[in-house]
Structures are given as structure tokens and as C-alpha cells.
PDB file of C-alpha atoms and ligand atoms in Angstrom:
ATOM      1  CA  UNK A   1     106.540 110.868 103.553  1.00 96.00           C
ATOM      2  CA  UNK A   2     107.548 108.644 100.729  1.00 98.00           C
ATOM      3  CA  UNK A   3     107.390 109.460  97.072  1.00 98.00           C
ATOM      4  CA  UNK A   4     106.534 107.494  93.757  1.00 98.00           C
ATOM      5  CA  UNK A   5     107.239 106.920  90.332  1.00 99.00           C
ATOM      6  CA  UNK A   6     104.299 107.630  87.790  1.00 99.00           C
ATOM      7  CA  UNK A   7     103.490 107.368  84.011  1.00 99.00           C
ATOM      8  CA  UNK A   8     100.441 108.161  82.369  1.00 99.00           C
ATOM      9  CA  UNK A   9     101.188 106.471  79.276  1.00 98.00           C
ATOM     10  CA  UNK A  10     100.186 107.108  75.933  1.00 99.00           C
ATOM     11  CA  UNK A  11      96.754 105.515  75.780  1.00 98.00           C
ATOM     12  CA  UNK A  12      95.522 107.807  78.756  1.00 98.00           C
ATOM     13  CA  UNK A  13      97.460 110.859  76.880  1.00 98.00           C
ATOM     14  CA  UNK A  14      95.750 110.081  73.323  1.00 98.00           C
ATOM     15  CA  UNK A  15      92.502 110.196  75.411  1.00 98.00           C
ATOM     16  CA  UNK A  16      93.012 113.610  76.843  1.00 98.00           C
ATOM     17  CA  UNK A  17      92.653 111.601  80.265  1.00 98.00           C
ATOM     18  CA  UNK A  18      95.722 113.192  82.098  1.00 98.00           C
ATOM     19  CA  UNK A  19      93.570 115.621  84.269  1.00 98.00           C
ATOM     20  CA  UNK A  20      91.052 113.144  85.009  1.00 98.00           C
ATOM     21  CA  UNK A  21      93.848 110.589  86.345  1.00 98.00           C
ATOM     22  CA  UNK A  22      95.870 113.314  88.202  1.00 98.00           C
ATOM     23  CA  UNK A  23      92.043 114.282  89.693  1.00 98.00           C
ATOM     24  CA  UNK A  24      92.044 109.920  91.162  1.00 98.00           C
ATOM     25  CA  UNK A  25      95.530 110.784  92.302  1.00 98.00           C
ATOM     26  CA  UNK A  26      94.601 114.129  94.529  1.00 98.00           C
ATOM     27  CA  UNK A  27      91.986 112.491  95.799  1.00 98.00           C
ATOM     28  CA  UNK A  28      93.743 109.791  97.030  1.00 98.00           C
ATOM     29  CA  UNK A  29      95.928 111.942  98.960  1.00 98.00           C
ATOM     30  CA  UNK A  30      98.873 111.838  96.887  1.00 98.00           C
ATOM     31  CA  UNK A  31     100.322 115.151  95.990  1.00 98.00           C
ATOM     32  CA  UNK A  32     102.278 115.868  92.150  1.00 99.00           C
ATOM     33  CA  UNK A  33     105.316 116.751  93.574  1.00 99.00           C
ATOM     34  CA  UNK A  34     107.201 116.835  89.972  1.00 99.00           C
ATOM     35  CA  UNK A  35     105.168 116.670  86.230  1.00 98.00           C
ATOM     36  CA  UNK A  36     106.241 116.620  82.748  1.00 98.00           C
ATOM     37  CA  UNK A  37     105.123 115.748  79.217  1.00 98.00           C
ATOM     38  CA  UNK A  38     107.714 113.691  77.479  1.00 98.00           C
ATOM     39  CA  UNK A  39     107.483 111.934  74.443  1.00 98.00           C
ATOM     40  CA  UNK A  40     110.019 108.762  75.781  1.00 98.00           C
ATOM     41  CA  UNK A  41     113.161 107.598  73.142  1.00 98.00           C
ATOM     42  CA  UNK A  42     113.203 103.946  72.341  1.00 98.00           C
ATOM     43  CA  UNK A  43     116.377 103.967  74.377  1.00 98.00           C
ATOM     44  CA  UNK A  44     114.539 105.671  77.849  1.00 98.00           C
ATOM     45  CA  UNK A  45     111.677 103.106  77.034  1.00 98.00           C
ATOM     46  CA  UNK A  46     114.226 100.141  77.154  1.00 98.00           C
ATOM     47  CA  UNK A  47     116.256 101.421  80.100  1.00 98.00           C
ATOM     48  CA  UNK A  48     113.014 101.663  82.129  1.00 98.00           C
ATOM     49  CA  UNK A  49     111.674  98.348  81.089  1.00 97.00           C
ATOM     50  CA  UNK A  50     114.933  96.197  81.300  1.00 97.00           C
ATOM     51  CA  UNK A  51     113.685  94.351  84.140  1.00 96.00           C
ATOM     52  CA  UNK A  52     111.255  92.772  81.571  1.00 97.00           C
ATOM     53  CA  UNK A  53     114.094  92.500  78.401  1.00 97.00           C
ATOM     54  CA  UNK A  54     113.173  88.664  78.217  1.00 98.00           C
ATOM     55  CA  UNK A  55     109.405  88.439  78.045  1.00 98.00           C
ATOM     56  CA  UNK A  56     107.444  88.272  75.337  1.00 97.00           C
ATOM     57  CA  UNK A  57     105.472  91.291  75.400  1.00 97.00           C
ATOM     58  CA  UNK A  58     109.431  93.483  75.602  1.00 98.00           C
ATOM     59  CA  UNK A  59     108.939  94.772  72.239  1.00 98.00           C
ATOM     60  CA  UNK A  60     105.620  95.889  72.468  1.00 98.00           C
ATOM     61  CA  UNK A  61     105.890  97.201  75.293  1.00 98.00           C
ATOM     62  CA  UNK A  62     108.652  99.716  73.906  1.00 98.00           C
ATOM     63  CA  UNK A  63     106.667 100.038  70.969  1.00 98.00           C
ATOM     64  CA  UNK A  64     103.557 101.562  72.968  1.00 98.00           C
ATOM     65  CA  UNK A  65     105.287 103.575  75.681  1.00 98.00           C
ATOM     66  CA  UNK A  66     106.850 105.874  72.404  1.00 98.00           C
ATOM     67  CA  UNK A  67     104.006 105.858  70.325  1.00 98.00           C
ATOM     68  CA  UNK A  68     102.737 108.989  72.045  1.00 98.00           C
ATOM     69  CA  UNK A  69     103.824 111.553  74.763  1.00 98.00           C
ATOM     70  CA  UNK A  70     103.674 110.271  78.137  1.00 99.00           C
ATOM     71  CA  UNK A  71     103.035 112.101  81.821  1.00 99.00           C
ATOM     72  CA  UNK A  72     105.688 111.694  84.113  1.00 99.00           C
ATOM     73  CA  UNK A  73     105.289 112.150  87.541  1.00 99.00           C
ATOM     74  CA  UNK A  74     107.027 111.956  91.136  1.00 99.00           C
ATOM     75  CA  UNK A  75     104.009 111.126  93.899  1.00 99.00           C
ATOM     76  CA  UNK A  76     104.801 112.152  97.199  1.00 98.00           C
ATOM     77  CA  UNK A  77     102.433 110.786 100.569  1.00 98.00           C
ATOM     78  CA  UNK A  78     102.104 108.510 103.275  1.00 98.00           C
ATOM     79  CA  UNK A  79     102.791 104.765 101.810  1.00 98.00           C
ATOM     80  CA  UNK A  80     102.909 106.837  98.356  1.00 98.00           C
ATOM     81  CA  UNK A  81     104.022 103.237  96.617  1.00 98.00           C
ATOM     82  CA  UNK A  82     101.446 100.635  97.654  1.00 98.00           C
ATOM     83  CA  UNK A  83      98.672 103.966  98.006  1.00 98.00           C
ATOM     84  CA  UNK A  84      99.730 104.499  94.202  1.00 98.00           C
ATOM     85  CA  UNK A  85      99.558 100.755  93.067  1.00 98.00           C
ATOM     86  CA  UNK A  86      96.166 100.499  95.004  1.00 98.00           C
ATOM     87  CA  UNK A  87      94.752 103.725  93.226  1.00 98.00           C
ATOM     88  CA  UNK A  88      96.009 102.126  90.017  1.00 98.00           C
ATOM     89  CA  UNK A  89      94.336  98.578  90.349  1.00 98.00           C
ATOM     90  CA  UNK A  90      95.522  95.607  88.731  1.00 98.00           C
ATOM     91  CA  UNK A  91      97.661  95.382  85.564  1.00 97.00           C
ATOM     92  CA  UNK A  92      95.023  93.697  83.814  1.00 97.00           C
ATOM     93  CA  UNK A  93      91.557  96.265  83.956  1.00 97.00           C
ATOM     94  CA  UNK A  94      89.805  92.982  83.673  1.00 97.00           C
ATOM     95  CA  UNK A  95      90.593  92.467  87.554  1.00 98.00           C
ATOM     96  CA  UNK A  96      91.149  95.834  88.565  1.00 98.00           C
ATOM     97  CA  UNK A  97      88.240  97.036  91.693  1.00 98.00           C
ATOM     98  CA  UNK A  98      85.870  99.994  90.844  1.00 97.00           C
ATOM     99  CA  UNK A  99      86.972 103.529  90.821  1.00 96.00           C
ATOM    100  CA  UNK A 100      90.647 102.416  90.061  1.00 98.00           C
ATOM    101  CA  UNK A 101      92.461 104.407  87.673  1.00 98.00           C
ATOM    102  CA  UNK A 102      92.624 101.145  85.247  1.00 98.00           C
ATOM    103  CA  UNK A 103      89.213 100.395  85.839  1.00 98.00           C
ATOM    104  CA  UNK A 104      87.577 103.381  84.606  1.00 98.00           C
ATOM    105  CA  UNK A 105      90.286 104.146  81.876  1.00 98.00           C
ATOM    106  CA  UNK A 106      92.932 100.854  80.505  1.00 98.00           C
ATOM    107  CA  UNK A 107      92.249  99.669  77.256  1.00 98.00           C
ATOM    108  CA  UNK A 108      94.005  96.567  78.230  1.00 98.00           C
ATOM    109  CA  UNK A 109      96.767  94.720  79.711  1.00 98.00           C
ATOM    110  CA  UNK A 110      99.392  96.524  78.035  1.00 97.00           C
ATOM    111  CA  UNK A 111      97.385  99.923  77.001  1.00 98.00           C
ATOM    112  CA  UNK A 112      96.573 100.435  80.784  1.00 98.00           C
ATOM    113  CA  UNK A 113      96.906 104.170  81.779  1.00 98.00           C
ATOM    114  CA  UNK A 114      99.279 104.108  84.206  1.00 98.00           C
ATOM    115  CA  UNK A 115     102.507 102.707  86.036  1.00 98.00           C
ATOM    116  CA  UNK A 116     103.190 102.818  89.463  1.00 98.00           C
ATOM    117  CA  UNK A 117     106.685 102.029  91.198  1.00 98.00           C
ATOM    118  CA  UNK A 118     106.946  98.540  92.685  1.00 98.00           C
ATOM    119  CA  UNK A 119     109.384  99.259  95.733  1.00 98.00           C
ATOM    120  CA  UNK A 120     111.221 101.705  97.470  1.00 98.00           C
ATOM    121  CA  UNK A 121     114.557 100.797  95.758  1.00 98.00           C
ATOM    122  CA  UNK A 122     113.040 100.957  91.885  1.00 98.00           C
ATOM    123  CA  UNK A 123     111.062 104.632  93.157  1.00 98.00           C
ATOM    124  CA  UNK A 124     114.249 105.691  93.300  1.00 98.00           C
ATOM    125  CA  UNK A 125     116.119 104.815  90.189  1.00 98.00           C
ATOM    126  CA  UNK A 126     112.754 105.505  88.370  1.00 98.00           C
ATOM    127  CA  UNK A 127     113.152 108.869  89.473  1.00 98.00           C
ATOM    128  CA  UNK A 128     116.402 109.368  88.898  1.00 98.00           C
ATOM    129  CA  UNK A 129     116.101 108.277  85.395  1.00 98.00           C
ATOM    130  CA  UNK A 130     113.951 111.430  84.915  1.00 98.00           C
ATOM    131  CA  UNK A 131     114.433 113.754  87.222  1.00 98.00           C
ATOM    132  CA  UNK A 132     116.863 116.118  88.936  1.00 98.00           C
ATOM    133  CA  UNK A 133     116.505 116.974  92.752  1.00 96.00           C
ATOM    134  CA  UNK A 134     115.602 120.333  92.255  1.00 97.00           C
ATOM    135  CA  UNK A 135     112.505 119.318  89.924  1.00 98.00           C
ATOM    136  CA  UNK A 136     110.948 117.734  92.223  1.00 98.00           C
ATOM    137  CA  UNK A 137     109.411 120.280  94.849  1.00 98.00           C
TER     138      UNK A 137
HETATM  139  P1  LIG B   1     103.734  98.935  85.664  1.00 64.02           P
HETATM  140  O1  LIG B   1     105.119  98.369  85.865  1.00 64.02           O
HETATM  141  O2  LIG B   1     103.539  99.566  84.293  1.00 64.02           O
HETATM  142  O3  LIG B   1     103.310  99.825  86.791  1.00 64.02           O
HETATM  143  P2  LIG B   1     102.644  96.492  86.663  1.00 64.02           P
HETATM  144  O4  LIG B   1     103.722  96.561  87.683  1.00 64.02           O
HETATM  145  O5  LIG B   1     101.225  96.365  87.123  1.00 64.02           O
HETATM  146  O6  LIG B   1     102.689  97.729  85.695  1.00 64.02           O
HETATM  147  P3  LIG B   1     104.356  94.654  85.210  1.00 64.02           P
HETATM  148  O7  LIG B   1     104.241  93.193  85.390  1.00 64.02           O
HETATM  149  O8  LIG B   1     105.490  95.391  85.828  1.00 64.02           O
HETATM  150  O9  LIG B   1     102.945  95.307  85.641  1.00 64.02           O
HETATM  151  O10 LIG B   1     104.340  94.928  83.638  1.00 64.02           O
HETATM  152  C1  LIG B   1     104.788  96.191  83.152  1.00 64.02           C
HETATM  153  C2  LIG B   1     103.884  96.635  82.023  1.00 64.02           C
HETATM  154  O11 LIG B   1     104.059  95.745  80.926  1.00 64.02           O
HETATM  155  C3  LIG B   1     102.387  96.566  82.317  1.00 64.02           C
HETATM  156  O12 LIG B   1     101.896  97.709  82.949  1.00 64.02           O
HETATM  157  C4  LIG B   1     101.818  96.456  80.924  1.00 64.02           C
HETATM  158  O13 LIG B   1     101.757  97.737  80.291  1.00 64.02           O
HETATM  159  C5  LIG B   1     102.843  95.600  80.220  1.00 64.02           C
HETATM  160  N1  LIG B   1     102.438  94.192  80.250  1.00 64.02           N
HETATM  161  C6  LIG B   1     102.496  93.351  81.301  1.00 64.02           C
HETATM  162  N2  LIG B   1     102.013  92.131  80.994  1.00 64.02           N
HETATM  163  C7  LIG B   1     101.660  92.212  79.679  1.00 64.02           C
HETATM  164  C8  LIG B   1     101.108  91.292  78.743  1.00 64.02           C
HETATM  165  N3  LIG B   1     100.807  90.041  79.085  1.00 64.02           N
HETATM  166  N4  LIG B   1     100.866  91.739  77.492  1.00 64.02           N
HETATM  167  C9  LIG B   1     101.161  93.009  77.120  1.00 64.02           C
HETATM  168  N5  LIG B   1     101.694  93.917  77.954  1.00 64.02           N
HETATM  169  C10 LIG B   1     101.937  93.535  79.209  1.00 64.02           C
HETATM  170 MG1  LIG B   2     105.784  96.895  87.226  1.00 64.02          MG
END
């Protein structure tokens, strides 16, 4: 089985929509295998976005993910990273398929529910940024 990364980020928390996006995820066949409400330090928020330091949407991006608590999540399944990124649906909602979790719930490109790990390599470090081994269960 492989595991996955997950935020539900502050637009979905504001919303009180954590229990109908961890309902999508259950449903899917991907089991919460680690949870927590965090509200995220500009300094976690940069460390997790540094991939995207140099486009122009960095500072907004930091801006949203700590203007609210956020859901963080370990997903554990078969293909749990492209399963998760399919349950998700595109980054935009304006392209994302019916019954995706940023269909029925983003606001927008940037306010957009959820992230999903890319790869196996940044499931890991995403995980490790915040959580120990014995969390996750
Ligand atoms: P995530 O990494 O959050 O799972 P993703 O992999 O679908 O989403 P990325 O290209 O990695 O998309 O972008 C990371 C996040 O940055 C997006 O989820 C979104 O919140 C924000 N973002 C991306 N593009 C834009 C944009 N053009 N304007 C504003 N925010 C954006
Ligand atoms: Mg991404």
C-alpha cells in the first residue's frame, strides 16, 4: 500500500467542509491513516511551498494556507498518490470532472480545498515535515 500527503486548506476549513471531504476520501478507498488540525506558521507554509518560491502567486499562496487552520492528513491505499490527485480533480475547479473534491467545493485556483502529493519522493518529505512515525497508524 502506498500513502499520501493531504491538506484541507483553509477555504474548505472556514466552510465546515472537512467531514464532507474526508467522506469523498473514504469513499474512494483511501483510509486517514494520520489527522490533525493545525493552524500552519508562515515559516511551515514556505518550507512546504518552496518548490514554487519564484512564481508569482508565492506570496499568496503563504498568505492563504495561514489565514485559517488547515487539516492535515497521511492517505494510505492502493496508488494512494494518483487515486488522491484523481479524487481531488484539477487545480483549477473550472476543469476539474464531477464529483471531484474541487468540483463540488474550490472557490478557485488558489482557494481550492485540497492538496494532494505529486510523487512518491515529495509524499515522503511532505510527511515528514508533519509527522512522526508513530502518528501515523
Ligand atoms: P497542490 O500542490 O496544492 O496539491 P496542485 O499540485 O494541483 O496543487 P500546484 O501547481 O502544485 O497545483 O500549485 C500549488 C498550489 O498553488 C495550488 O493548489 C493552488 O492553491 C496554488 N496555485 C497554483 N496556481 C495558482 C495561480 N495561478 N494562482 C493562485 N494560486 C495558484
Ligand atoms: Mg502541487
Amino acid at each position: 500500500l502506498e500513502r499520501t500527503f493531504s491538506i484541507l486548506k483553509p477555504d474548505a476549513t472556514r466552510r465546515n467542509l472537512t467531514g464532507a471531504i474526508n467522506a469523498i476520501i473514504e469513499k474512494a478507498g483511501l483510509r486517514i491513516v494520520a489527522q490533525k488540525r493545525i493552524h500552519m506558521t508562515r515559516g511551515q507554509a514556505e518550507t512546504f511551498y518552496g518548490v514554487h518560491k519564484d512564481r508569482p502567486f508565492f506570496g499568496e499562496l503563504v498568505e492563504f494556507m495561514t489565514s485559517a487552520p488547515v487539516v492535515v492528513q497521511v492517505l494510505e491505499g492502493e496508488n494512494a498518490i494518483a487515486k488522491y490527485r484523481e479524487v481531488m480533480g484539477a487545480t483549477n475547479p473550472a476543469n476539474a470532472a464531477p464529483g471531484t473534491i474541487r468540483k463540488e467545493f474550490a472557490l478557485s485556483v488558489g482557494e481550492n480545498s485540497a492538496h494532494g502529493s505529486d510523487a512518491a519522493e515529495t509524499a515522503a518529505q511532505e510527511i515528514a515535515q508533519f509527522f512522526a512515525g508513530n502518528e501515523i497508524v
